[in-house]
Short mmCIF file of C-alpha atoms in Angstrom, two decimals:
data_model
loop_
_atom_site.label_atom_id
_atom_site.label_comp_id
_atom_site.label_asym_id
_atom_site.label_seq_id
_atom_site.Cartn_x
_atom_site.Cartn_y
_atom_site.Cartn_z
CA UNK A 1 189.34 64.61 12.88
CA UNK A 2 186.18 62.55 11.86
CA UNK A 3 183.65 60.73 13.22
CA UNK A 4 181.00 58.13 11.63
CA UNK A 5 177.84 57.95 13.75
CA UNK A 6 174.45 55.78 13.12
CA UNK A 7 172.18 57.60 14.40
CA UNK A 8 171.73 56.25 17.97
CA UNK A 9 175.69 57.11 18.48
CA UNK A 10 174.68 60.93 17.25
CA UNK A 11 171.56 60.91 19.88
CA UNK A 12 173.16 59.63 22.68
CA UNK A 13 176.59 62.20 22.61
CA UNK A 14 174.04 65.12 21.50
CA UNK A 15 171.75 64.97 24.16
CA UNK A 16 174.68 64.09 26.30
CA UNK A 17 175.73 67.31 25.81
CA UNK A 18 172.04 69.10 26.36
CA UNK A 19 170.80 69.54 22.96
CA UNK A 20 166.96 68.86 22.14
CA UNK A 21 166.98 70.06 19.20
CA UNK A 22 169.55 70.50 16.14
CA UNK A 23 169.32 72.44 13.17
CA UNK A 24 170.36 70.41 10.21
CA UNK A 25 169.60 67.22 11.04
CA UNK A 26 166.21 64.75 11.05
CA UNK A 27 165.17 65.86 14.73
CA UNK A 28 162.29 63.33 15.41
CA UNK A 29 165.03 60.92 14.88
CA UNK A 30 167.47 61.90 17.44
CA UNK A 31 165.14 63.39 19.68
CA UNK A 32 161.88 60.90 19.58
CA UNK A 33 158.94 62.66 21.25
CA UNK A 34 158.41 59.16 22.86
CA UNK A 35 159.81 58.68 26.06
CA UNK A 36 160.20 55.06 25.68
CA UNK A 37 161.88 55.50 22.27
CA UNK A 38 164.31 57.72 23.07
CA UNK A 39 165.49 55.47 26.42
CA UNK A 40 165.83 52.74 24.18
CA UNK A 41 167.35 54.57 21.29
CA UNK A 42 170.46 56.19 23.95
CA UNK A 43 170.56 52.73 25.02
CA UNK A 44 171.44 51.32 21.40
CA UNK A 45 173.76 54.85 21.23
CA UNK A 46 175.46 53.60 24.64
CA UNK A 47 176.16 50.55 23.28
CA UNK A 48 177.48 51.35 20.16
CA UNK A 49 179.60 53.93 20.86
CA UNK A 50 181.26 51.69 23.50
CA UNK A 51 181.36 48.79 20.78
CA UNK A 52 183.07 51.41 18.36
CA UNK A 53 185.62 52.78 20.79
CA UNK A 54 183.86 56.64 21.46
CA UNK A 55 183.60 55.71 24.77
CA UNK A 56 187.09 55.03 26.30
CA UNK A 57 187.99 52.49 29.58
CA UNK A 58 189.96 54.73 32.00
CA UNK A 59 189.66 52.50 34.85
CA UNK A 60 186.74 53.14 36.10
CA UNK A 61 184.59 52.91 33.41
CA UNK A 62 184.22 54.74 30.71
CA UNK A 63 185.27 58.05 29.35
CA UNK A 64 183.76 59.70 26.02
CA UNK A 65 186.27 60.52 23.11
CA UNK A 66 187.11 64.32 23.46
CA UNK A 67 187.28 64.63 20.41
CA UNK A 68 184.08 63.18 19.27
CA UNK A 69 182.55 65.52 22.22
CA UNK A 70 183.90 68.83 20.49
CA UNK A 71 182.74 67.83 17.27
CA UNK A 72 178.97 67.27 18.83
CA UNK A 73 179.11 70.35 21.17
CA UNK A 74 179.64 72.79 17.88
CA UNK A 75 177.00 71.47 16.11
CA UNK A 76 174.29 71.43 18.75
CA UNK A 77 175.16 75.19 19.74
CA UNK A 78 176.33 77.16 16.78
CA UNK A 79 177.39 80.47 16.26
CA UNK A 80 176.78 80.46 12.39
CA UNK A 81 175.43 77.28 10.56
CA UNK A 82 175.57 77.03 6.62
CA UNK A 83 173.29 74.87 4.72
CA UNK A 84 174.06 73.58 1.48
CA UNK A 85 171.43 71.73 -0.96
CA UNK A 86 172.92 70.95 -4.82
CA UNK A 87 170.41 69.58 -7.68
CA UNK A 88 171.40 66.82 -9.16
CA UNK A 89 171.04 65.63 -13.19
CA UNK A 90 168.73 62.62 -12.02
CA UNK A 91 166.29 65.63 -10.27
CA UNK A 92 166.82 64.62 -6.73
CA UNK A 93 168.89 66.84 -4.03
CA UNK A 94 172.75 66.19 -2.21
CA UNK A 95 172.57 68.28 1.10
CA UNK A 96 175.71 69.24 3.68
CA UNK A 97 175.75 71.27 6.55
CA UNK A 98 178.53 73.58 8.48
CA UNK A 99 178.52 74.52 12.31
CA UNK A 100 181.05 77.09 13.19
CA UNK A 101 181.54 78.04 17.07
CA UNK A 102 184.13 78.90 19.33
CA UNK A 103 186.55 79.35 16.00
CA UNK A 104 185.46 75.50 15.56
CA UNK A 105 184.35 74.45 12.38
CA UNK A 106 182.34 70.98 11.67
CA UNK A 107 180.89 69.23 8.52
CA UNK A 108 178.01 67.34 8.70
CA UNK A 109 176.91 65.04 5.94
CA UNK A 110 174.02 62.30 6.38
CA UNK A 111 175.10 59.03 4.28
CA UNK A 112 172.93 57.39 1.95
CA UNK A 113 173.95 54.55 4.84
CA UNK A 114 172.27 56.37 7.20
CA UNK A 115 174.95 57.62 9.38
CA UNK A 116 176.22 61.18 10.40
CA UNK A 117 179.52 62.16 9.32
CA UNK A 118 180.98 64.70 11.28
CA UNK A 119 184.67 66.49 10.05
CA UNK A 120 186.08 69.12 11.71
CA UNK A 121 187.98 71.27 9.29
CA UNK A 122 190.93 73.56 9.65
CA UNK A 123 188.85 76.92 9.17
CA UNK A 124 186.65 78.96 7.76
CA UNK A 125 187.93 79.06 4.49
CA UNK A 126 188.10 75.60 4.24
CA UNK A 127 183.87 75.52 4.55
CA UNK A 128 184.56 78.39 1.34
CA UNK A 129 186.89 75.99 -0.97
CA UNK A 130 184.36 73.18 -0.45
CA UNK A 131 181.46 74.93 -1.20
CA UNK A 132 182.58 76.38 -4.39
CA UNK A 133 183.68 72.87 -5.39
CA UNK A 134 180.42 71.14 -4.77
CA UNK A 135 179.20 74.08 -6.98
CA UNK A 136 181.85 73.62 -9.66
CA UNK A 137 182.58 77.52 -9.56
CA UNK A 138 185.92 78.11 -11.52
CA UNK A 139 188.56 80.69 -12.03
CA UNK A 140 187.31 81.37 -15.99
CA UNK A 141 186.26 85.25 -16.47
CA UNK A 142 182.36 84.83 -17.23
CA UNK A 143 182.00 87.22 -20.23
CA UNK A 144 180.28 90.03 -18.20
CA UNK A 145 182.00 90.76 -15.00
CA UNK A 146 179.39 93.10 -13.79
CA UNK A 147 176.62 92.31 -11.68
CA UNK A 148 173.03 92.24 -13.43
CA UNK A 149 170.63 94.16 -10.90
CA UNK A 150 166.80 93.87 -12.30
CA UNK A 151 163.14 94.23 -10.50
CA UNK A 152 161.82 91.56 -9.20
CA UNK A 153 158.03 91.09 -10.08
CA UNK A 154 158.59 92.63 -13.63
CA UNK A 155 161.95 89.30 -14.00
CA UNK A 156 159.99 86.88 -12.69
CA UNK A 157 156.80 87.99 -15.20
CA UNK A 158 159.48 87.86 -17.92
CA UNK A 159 159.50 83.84 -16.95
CA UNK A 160 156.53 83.39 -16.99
CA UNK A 161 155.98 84.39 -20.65
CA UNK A 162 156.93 81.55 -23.56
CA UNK A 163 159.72 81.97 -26.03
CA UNK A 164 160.52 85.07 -28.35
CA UNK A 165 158.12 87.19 -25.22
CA UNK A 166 160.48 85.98 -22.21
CA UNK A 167 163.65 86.88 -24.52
CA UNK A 168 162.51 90.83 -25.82
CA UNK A 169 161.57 90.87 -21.59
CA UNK A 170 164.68 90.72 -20.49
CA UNK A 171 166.01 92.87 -23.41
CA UNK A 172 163.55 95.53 -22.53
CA UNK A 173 164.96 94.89 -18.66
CA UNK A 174 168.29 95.56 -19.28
CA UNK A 175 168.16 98.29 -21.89
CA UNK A 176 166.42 99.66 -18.70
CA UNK A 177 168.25 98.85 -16.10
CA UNK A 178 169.76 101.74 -13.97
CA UNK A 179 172.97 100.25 -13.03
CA UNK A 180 175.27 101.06 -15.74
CA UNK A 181 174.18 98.20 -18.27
CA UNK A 182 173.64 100.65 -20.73
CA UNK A 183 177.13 100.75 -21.28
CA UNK A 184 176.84 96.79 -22.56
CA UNK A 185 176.96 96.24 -25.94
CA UNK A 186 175.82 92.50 -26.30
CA UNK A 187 172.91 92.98 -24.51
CA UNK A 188 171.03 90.24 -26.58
CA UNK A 189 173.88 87.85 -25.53
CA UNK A 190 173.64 88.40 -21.81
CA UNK A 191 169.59 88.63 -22.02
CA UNK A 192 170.06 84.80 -23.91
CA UNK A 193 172.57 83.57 -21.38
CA UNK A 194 169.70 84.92 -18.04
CA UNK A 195 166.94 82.89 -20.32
CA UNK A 196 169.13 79.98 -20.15
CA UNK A 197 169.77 80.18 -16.18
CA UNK A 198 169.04 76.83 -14.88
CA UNK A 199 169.69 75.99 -11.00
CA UNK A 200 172.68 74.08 -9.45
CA UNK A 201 171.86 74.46 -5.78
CA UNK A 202 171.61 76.92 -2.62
CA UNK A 203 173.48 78.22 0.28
CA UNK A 204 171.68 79.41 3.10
CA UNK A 205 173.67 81.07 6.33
CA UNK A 206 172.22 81.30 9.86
CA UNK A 207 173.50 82.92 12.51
CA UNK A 208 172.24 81.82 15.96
CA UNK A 209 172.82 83.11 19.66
CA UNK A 210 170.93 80.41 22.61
CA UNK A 211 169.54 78.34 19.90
CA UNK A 212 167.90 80.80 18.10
CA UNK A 213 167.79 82.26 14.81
CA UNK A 214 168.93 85.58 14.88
CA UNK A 215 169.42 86.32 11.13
CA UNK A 216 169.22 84.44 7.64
CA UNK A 217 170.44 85.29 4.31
CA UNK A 218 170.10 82.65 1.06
CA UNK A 219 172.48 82.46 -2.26
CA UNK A 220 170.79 80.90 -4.93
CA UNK A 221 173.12 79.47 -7.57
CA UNK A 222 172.34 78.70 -11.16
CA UNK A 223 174.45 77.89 -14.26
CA UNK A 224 174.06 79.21 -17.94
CA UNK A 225 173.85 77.87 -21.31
CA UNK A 226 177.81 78.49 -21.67
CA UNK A 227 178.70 77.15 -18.30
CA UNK A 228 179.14 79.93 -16.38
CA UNK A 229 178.40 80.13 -12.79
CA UNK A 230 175.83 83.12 -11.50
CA UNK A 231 174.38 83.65 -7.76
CA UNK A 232 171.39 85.86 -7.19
CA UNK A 233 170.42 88.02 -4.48
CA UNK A 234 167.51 90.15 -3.79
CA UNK A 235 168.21 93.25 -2.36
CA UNK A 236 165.18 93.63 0.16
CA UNK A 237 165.29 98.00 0.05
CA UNK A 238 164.56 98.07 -3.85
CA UNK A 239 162.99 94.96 -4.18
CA UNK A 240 165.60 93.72 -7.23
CA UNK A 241 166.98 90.53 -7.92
CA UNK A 242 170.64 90.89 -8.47
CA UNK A 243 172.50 88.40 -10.41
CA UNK A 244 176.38 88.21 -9.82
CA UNK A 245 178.38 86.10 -12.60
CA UNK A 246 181.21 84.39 -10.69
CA UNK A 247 184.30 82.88 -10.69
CA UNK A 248 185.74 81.35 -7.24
CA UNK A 249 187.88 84.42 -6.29
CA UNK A 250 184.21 86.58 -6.78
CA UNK A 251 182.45 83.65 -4.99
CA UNK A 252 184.69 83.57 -2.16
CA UNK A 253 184.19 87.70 -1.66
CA UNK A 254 179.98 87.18 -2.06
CA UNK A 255 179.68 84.30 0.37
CA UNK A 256 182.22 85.94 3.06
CA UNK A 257 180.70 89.29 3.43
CA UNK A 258 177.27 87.37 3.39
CA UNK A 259 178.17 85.18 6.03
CA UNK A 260 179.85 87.97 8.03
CA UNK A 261 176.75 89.75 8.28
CA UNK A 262 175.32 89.44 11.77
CA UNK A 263 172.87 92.24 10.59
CA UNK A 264 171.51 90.83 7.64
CA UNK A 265 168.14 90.72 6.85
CA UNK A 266 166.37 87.60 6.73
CA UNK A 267 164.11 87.77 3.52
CA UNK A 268 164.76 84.68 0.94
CA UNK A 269 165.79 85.27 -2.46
CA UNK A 270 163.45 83.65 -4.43
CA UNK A 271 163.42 80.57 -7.14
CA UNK A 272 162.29 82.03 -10.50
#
């Protein structure tokens, strides 16, 4: 099922259903601190929904759309929300959202037309295929298969120097690194294909009980100089940022066990 809602329609069925505040969406919009506003603005959401059928005649007035309702109720009391933000050639950002609850699971895009789209989808794995789509992950081997595990402040100081410096950095790095990349032989290749990392987007989870925030963990997604797909992590104990080349099976296994994490920390891996 789908539903297209201007934003009066989405204010009216959300607070409708108790919510006064929504994660993922442009609260001082649906929720005007105004009292005035926000009588007028369910008003506008009355009418419309009526206009565009949401709200049902049974007789005795009206009803509202079950289905519509469900699709509302998930997204202003999830269980685990996932937040997706892609960079775009022209430098500006495309954003989605996910609401899963009660083994309900609801997209949410906001339209260029200013309306929320809301699309329940069969499952969880659904929310999986269409992430790794938006992030054009494939099924092609990168060339390393291993995951590239490297300290944090010394990376990012790598970045910060210019040219020939930043490249013999990350050399130095992973000559040095003690997770079995010693065993590499084309370390200068790998080294030239981190230098050439340039970011696609971000996928942050969230899981929620009442409302609240109860843990957070972010995938940060960048692409090479050959195409390939890599997420990074940080791994909060050792303070290392860990770089994971992908294909969709290896994306589907990362973003799963993330997401199934109730216990996750909540630190935020960091833009270089």
């Amino acid at each position: 099922m789908q539903a297209i809602l201007d934003s009066s329609e989405f204010a009216y069925l959300l607070q409708m259903v108790g919510a006064t505040r929504v994660v993922g969406v442009d609260n001082s919009l649906l929720f005007p601190g105004d009292d005035q506003a926000n009588v007028l603005l369910l008003q506008q959401g009355l009418e419309a929904l009526q206009a565009h059928g949401w709200l049902v005649p049974d007789g005795k007035g009206f009803r509202t759309h079950t289905g519509v309702v469900v699709l509302t109720a998930v997204v202003a009391n999830p269980e685990l929300v996932v937040f997706l933000t892609l960079a775009t050639p022209d430098g500006s950002k495309q954003f989605a959202t996910y609401y899963m609850g009660q083994d309900i699971v609801v997209e949410q895009l906001f339209t260029t037309e200013q309306q929320y789209v809301l699309t329940r989808l069969e499952n969880f794995h659904a929310v999986v295929q269409r992430l790794g789509q938006a992030l054009a992950i494939t099924d092609v081997p990168p060339p390393s298969a291993t995951p590239v595990s490297l300290p944090r402040g010394a990376f990012e100081e790598g970045f910060r120097q210019g040219g020939n410096g930043r490249l013999a950095a990350l050399k130095k790095m992973l000559h040095d690194a003690d997770d079995g990349l010693q065993t590499i032989d084309d370390i200068p290749h790998l080294a030239s294909l981190l230098q050439g990392l340039r970011p696609v987007g971000s996928v942050e989870i969230g899981h929620l009980a009442g409302g609240r925030l109860t843990s957070r963990r972010d995938l940060m997604f960048f692409r090479d100089g050959e195409n390939n797909c890599w997420a990074m992590t940080r791994n909060v104990e050792t303070d290392h940022l860990v770089f994971h080349p992908l294909t969709l099976a290896d994306f589907a296994t990362l973003f799963i066990e993330t997401a199934m994490n109730k216990n996750a920390a909540v630190p935020v891996a960091e833009t270089v």
